[in-house]
Tab-separated table of C-alpha atoms (C1' of nucleotides) in Angstrom:
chain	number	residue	atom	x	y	z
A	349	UNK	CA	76.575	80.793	138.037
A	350	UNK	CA	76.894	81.141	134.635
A	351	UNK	CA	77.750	78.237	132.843
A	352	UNK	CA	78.113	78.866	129.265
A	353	UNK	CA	81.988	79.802	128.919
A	354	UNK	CA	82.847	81.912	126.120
A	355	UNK	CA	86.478	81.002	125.106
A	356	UNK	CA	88.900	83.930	125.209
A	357	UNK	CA	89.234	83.952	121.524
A	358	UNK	CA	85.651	85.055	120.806
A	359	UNK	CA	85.934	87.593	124.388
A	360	UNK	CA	88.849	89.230	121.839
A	361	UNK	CA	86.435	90.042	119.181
A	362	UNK	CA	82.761	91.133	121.533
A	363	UNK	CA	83.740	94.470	121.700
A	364	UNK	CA	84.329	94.801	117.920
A	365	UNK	CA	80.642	92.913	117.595
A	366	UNK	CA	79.234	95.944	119.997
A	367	UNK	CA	80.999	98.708	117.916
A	368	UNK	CA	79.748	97.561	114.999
A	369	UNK	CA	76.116	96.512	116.379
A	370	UNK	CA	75.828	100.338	118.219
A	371	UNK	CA	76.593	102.171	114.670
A	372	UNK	CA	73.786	100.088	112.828
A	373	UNK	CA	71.535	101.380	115.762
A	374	UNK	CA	72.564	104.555	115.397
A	375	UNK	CA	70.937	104.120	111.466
A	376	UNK	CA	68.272	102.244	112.542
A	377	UNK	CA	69.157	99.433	110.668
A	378	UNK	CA	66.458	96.686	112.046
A	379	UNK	CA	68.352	93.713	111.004
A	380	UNK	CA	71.909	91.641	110.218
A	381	UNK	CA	73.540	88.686	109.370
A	382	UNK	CA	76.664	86.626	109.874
A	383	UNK	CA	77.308	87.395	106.089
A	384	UNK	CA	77.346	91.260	105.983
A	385	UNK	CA	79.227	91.535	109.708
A	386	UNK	CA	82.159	89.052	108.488
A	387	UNK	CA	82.415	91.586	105.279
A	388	UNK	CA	82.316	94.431	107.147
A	389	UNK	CA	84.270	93.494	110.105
A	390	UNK	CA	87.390	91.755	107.756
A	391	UNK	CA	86.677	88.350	109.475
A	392	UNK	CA	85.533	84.625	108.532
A	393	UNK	CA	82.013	84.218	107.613
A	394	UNK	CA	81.967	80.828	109.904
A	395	UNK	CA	83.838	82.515	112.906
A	396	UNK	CA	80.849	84.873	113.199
A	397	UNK	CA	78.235	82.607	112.316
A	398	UNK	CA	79.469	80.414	115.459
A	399	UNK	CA	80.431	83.518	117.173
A	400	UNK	CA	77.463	84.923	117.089
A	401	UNK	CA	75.236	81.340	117.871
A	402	UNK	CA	77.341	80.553	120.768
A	403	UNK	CA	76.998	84.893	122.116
A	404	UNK	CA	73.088	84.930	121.450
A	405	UNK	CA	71.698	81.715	119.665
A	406	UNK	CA	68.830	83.710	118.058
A	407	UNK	CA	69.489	83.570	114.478
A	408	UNK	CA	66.922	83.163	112.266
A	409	UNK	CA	67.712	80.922	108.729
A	410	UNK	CA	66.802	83.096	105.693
A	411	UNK	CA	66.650	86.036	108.221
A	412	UNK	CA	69.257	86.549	110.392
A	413	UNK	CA	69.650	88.715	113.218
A	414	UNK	CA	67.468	91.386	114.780
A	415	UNK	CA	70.107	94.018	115.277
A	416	UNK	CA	68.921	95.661	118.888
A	417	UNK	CA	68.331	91.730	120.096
A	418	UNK	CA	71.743	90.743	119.443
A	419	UNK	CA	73.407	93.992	120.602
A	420	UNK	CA	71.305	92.981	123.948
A	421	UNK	CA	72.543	89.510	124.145
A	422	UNK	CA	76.098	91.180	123.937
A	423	UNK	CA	75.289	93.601	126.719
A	424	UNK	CA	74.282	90.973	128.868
A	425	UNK	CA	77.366	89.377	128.587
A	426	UNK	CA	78.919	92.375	129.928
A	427	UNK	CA	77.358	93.447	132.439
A	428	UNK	CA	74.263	92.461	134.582
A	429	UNK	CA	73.382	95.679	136.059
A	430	UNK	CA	73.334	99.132	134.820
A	431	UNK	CA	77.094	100.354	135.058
A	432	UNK	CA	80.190	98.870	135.343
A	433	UNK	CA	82.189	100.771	137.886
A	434	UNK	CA	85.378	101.783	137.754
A	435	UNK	CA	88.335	103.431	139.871
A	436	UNK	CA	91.695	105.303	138.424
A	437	UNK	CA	94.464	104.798	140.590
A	438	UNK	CA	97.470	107.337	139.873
A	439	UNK	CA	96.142	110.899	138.569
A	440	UNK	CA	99.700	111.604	136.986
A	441	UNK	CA	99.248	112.520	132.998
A	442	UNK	CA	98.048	108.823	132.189
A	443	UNK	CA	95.786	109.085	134.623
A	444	UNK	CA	94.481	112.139	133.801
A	445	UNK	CA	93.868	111.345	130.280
A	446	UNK	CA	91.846	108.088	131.132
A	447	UNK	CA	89.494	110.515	133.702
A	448	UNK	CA	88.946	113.293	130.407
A	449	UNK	CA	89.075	110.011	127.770
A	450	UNK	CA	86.208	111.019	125.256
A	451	UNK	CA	84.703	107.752	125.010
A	452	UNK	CA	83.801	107.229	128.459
A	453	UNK	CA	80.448	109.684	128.541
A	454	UNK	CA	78.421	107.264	126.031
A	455	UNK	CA	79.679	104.329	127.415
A	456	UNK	CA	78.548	102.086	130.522
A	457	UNK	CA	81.663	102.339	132.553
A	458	UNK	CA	81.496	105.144	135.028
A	459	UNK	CA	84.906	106.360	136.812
A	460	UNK	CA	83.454	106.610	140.482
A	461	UNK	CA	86.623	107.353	142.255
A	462	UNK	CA	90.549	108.757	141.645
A	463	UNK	CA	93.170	107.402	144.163
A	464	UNK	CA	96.475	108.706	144.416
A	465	UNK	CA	99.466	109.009	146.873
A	466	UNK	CA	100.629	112.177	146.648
A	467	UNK	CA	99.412	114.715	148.956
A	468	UNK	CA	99.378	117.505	146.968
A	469	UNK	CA	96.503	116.166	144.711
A	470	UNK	CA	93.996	115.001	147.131
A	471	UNK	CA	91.171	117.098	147.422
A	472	UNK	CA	91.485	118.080	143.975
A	473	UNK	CA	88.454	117.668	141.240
A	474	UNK	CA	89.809	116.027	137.976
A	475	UNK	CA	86.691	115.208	135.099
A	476	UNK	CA	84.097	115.713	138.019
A	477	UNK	CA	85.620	112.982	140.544
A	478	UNK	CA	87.774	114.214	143.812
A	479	UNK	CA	90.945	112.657	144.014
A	480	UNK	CA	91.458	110.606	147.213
A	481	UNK	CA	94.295	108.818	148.968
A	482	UNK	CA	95.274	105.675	148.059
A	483	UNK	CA	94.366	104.432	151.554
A	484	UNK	CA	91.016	105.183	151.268
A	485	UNK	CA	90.570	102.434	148.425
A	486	UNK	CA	89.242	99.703	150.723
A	487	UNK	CA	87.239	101.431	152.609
A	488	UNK	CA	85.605	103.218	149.895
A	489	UNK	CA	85.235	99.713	147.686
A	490	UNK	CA	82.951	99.021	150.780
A	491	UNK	CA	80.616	101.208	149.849
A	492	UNK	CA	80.881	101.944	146.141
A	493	UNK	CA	80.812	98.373	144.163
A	494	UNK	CA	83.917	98.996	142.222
A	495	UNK	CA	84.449	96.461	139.478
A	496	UNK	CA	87.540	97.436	137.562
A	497	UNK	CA	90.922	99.245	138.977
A	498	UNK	CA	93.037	100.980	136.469
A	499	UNK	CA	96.399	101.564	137.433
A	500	UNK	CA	98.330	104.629	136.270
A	501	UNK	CA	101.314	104.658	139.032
A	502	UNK	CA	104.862	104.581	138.200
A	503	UNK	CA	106.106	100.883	137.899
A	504	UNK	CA	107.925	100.705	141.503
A	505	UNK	CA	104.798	101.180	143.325
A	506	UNK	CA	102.093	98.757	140.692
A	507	UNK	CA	102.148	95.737	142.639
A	508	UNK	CA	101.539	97.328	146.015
A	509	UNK	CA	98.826	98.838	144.720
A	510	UNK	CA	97.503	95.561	143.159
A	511	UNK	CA	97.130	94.271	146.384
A	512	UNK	CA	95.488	97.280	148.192
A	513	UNK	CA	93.015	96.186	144.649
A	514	UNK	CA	92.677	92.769	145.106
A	515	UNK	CA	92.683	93.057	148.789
A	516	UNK	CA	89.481	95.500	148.140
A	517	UNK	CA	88.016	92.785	146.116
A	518	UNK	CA	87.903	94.024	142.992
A	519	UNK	CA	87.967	91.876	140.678
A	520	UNK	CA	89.135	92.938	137.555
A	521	UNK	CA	92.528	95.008	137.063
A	522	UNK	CA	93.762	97.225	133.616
A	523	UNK	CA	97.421	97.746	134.198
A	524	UNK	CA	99.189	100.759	132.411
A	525	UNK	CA	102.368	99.649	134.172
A	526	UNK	CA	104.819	97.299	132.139
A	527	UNK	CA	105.126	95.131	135.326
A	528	UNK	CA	103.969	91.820	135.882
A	529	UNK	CA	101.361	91.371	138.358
A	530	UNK	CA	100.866	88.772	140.802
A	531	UNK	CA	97.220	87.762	141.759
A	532	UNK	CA	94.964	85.245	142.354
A	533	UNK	CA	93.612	83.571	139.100
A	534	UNK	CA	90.497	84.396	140.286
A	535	UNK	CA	90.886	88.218	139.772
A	536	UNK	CA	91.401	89.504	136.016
A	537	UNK	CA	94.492	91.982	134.843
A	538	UNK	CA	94.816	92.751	131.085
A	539	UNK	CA	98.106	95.117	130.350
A	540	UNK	CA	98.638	97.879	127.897
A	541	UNK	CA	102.561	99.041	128.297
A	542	UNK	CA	103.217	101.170	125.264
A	543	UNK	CA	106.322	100.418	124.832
A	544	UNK	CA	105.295	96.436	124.980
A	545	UNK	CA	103.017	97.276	122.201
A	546	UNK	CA	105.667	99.790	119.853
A	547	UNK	CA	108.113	96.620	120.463
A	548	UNK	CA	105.569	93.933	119.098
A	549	UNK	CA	104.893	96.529	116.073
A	550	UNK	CA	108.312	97.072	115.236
A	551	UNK	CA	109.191	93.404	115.017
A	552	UNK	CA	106.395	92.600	112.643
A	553	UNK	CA	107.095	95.578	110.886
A	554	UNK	CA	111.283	94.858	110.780
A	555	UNK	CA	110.613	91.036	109.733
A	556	UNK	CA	108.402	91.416	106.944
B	1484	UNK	CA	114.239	89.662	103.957
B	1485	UNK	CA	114.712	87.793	107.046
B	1486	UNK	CA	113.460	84.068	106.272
B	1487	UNK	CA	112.912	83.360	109.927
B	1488	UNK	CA	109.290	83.785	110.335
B	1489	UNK	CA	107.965	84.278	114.006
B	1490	UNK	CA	104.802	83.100	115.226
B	1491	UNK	CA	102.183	85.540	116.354
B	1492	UNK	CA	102.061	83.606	119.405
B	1493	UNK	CA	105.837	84.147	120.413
B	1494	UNK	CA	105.851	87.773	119.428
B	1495	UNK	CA	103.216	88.237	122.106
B	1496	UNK	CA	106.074	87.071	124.413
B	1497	UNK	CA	109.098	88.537	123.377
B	1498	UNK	CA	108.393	91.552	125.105
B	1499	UNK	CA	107.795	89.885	128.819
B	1500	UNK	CA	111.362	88.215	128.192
B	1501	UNK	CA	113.368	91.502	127.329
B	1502	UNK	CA	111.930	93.336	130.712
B	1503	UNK	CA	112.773	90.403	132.526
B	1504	UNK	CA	116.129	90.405	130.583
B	1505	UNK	CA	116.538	94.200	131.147
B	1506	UNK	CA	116.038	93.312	134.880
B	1507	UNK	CA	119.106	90.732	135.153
B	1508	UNK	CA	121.633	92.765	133.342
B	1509	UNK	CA	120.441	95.615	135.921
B	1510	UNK	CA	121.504	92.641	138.694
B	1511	UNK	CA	124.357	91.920	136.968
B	1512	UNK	CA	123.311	88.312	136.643
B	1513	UNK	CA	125.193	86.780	133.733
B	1514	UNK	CA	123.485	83.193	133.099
B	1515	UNK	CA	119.673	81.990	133.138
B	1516	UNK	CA	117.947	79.124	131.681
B	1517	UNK	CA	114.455	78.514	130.225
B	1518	UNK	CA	113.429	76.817	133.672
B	1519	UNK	CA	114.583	79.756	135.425
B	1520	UNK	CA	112.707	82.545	132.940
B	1521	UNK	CA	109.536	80.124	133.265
B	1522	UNK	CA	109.040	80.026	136.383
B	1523	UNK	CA	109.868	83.943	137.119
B	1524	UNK	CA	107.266	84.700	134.617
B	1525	UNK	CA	104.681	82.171	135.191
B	1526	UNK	CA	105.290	80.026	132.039
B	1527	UNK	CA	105.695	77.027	130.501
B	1528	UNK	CA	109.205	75.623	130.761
B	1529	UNK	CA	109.084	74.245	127.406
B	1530	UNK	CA	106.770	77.131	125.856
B	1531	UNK	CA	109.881	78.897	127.021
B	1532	UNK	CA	112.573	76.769	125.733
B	1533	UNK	CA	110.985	76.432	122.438
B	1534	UNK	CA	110.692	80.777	122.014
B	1535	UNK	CA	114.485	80.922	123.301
B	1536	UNK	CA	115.549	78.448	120.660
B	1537	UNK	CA	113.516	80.209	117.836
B	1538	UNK	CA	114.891	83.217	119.026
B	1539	UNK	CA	118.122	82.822	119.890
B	1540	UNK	CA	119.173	79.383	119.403
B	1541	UNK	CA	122.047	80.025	121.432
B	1542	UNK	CA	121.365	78.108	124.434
B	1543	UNK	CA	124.127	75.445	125.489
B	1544	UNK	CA	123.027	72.036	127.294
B	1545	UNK	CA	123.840	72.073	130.784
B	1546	UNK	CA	124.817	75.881	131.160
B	1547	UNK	CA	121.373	77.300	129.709
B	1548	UNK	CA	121.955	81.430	128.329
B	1549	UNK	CA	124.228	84.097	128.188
B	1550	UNK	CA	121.914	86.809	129.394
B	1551	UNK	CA	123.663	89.409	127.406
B	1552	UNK	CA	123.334	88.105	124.383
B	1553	UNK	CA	119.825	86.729	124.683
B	1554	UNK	CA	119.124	90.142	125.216
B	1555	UNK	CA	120.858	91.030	122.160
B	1556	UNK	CA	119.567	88.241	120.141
B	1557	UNK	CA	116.035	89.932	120.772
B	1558	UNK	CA	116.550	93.187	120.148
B	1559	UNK	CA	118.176	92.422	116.548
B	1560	UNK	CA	114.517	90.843	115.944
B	1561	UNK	CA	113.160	94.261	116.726
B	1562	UNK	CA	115.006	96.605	114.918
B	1563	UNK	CA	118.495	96.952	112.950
B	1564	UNK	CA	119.003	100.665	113.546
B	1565	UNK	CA	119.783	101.902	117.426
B	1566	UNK	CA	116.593	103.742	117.809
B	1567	UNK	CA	112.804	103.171	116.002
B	1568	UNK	CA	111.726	106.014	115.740
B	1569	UNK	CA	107.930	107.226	116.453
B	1570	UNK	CA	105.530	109.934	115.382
B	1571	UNK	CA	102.461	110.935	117.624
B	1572	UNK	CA	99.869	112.248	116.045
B	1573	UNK	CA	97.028	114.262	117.740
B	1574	UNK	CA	98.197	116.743	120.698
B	1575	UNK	CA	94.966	115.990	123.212
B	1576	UNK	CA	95.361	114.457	126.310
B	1577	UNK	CA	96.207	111.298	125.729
B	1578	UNK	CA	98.731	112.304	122.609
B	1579	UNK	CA	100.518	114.323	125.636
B	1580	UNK	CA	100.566	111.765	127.842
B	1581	UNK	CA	101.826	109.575	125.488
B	1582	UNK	CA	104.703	111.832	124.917
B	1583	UNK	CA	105.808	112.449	128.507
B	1584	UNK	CA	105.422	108.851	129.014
B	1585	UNK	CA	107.287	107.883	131.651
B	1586	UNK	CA	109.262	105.090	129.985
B	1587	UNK	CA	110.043	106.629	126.680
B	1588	UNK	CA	113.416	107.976	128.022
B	1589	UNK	CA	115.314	104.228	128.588
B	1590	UNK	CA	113.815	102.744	125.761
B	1591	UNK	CA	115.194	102.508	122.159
B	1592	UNK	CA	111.790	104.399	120.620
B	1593	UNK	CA	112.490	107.819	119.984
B	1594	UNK	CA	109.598	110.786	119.343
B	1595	UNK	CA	110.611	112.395	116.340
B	1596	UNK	CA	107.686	114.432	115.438
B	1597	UNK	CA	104.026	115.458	117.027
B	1598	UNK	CA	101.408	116.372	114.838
B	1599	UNK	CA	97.923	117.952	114.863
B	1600	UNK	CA	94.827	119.580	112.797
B	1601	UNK	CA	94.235	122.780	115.702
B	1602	UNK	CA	96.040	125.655	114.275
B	1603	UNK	CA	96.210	126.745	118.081
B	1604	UNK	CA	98.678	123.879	118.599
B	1605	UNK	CA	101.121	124.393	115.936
B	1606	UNK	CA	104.470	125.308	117.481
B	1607	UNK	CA	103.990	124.381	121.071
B	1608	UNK	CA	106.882	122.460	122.194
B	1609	UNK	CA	106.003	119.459	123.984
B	1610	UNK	CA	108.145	117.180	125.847
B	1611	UNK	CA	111.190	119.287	123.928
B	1612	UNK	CA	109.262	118.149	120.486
B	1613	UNK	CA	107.726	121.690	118.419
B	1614	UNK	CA	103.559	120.705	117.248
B	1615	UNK	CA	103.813	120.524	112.953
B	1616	UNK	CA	100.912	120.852	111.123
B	1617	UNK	CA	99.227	117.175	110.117
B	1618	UNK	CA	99.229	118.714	106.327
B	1619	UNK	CA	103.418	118.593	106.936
B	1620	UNK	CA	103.651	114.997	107.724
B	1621	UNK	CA	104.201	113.227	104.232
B	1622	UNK	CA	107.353	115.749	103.635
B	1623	UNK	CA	108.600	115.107	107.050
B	1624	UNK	CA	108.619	111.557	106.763
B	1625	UNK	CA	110.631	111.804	103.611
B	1626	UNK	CA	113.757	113.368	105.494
B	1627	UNK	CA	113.139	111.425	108.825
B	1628	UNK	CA	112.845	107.325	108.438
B	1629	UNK	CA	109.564	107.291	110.394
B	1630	UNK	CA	108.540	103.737	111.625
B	1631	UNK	CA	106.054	103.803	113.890
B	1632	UNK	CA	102.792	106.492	113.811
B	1633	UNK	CA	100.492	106.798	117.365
B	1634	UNK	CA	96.921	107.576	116.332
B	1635	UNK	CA	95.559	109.883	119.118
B	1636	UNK	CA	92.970	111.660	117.402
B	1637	UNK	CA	88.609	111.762	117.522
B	1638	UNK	CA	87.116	108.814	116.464
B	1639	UNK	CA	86.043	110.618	113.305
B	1640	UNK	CA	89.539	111.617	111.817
B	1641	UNK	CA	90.814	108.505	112.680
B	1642	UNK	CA	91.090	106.868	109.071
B	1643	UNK	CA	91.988	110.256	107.421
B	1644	UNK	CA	95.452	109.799	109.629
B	1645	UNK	CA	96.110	106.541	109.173
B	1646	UNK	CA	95.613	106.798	105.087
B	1647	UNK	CA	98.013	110.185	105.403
B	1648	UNK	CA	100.238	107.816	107.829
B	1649	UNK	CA	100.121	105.041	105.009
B	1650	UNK	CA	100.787	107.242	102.360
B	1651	UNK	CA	103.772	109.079	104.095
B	1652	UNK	CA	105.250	105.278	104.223
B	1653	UNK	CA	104.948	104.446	107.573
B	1654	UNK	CA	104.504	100.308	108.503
B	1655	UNK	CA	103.544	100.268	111.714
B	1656	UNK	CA	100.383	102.091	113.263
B	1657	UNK	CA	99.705	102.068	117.013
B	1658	UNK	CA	95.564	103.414	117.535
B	1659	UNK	CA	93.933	104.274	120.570
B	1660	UNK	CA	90.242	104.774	118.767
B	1661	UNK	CA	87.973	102.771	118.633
B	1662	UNK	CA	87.668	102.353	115.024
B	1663	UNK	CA	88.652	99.751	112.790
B	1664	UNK	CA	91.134	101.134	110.563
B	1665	UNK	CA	91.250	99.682	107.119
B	1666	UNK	CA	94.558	99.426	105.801
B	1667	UNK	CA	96.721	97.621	103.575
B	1668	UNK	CA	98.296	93.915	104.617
B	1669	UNK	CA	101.663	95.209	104.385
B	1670	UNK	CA	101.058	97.796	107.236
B	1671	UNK	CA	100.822	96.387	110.835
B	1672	UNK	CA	98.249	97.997	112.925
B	1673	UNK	CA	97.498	97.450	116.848
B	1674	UNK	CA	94.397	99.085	118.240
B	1675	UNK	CA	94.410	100.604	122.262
B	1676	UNK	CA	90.754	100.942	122.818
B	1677	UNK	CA	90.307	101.731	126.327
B	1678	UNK	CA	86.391	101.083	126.027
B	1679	UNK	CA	87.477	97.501	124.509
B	1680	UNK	CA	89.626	96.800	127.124
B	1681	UNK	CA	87.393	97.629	130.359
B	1682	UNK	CA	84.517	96.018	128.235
B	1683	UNK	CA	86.794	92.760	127.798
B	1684	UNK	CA	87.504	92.442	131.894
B	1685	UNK	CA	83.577	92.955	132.423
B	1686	UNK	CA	82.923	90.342	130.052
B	1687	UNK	CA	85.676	87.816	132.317
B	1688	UNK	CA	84.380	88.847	135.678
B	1689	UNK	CA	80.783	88.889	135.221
B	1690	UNK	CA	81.417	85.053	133.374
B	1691	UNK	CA	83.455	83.714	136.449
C	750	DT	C1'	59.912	76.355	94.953
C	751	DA	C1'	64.569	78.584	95.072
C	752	DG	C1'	67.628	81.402	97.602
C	753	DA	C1'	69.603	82.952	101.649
C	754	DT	C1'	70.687	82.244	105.942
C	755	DT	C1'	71.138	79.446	109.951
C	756	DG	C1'	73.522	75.933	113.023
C	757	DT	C1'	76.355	71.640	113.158
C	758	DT	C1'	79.645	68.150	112.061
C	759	DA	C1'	84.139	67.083	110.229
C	760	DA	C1'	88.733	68.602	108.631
C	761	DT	C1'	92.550	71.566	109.054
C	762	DC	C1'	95.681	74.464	111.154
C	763	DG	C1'	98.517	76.354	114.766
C	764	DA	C1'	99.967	76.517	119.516
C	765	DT	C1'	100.937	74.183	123.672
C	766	DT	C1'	102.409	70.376	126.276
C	767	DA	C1'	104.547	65.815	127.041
C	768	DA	C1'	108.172	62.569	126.288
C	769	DC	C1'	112.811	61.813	125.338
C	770	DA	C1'	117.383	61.658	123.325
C	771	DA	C1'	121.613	64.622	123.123
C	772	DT	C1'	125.266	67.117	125.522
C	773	DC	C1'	128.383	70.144	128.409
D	1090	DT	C1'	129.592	59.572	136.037
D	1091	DA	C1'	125.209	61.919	137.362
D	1092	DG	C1'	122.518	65.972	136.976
D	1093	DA	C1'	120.871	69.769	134.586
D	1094	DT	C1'	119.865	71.741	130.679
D	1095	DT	C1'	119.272	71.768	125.817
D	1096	DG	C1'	116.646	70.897	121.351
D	1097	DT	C1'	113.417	67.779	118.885
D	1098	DT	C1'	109.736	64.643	117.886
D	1099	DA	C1'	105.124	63.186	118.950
D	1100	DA	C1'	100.654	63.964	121.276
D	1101	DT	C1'	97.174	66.997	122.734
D	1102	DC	C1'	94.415	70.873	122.766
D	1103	DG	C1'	91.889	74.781	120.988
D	1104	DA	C1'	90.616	77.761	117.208
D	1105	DT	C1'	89.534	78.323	112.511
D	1106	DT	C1'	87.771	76.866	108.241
D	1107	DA	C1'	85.225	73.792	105.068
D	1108	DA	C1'	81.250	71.099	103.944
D	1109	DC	C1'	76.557	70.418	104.429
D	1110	DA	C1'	71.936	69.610	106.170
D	1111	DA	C1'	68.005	72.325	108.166
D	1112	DT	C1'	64.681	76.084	107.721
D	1113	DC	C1'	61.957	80.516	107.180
DNA sequence: TAGATTGTTAATCGATTAACAATC
DNA sequence: TAGATTGTTAATCGATTAACAATC
């Protein structure tokens, strides 16, 4: 479909372009250029000169970039429709945290549904969205185009509910667990374990 | 210090191989090899062999590792002490979750202190740790060897803490804003942004 | 025109993979 | 010994950086 594959160092460093980009908007700065975003952003002045040709290709010499273009080329990337949609399964504390998280209002994911297995917190409202049970997933991915799953469960239960995921078709997983998961390469999981990320940290910061 | 520099690459690793690790000493398995570990965690036999060896170096031809002290011979390249110990600062949601985090209790990071700027906060107890004033962290960190500070705080104090975080001596910062946090090269930083994250999956599925 | 910026081509660097000799 | 595993050396691949020509 679309055939001009961004490699997964430059996906790493999008969301920093948009960051940046949605700031100059806010001060209606009109335009940008490879030049001031590599000094502002800490990175090479090359790496976002290619970065940026290969994201939008409509850089113009002496000029550069017009600022609300390129942050449109970026969105387009993303997504091709209004939202992205996504489901929280597992309404314990982490859970709970991602439904209240105070970036999500001015951004273009929107939580449509919270899953969990516990009887005692279906039915209830958490950041506008009724918690259902787990169960319901599939059936309710048939209706709602879900896009991304984030799961919040404890650890024993994360690749069973993977499955009930992938077996909804979505496509694209964010796991909070610190287990592996298995799935078809053709469906996307990214992982944030804390204590993954404290170990990483303290071995850079024990063997400097 | 220690003259055995690690890749970035392998540190990225290092913490899929202790789980795994953590796993087999929980089966009481005593020996594994590099073809074993690679195919358990989906990688490549001699990507595998080549961390081990850099790591451990301990691995004997024909027999492969003593799981014990592989285990051992990684956590030595994370710390030297028995625990690392970790500060959370900002008491909101996800600061709370963060400290009843399910995992915290079996792992070697220990939550020494929670700090935040509400002066409603101040002397709650949470998860058996009392709220100090942000203002107290420099003195605290003098009497406790803090290694490890969790930025949970709006977007817009974000740098404020991680300069006070710097100052107080701490070298490794975990952040779950969205901003780019400038700090010196001797200070290791990794950033949580959940927006980033989801935005990075959309960006994968929408290019398949 | 001169300066600033672009995009591209070539060189370098680092990480992964392949091939293979060494060894318990 | 033969097989399984190790560690190492060489080849490949991908990402970054350097050099430079093109252009508004």
């Amino acid at each position: 479909m679309c055939n001009k594959k961004i490699p997964k160092s430059v996906i790493e460093r999008i969301p920093l372009y948009m960051n940046y980009l949605d700031k100059l908007i806010e001060k209606d700065v009109q335009m940008t250029s490879s030049t001031i975003i590599s000094q502002d952003l800490g990175l090479g002045e090359v790496q976002v000169r290619k970065d940026l040709n290969l994201i939008s290709g409509n850089g113009k010499p002496k000029i550069g970039y017009y600022v609300k273009d390129l942050r449109q080329d970026l969105e387009s990337l993303v997504r091709k429709k209004e939202y992205t949609n996504i489901v929280i399964i597992g309404a314990g504390k982490i859970g709970e945290a991602l439904a209240n998280y105070y970036n999500y209002e001015d951004s273009k994911f929107k939580l449509l549904g919270i899953f969990d297995n516990d009887n005692h917190k279906i039915g209830k409202v958490m950041d506008g969205v009724t918690i259902e049970h787990i169960s319901n997933i599939k059936e309710f991915s048939k209706t709602h185009q879900v896009d991304i799953g984030i799961i919040c469960v404890p650890p024993t239960n994360a690749q069973e509910v993977c499955d009930k995921l992938v077996d909804s078709n979505i496509k694209g997983i964010l796991n909070f667990t610190n287990v592996v998961l298995n799935v078809d390469n053709n469906v996307c999981v990214r992982n944030v374990d804390i204590v993954s990320l404290l170990t990483k940290i303290a071995i850079e910061i024990n063997n400097e």
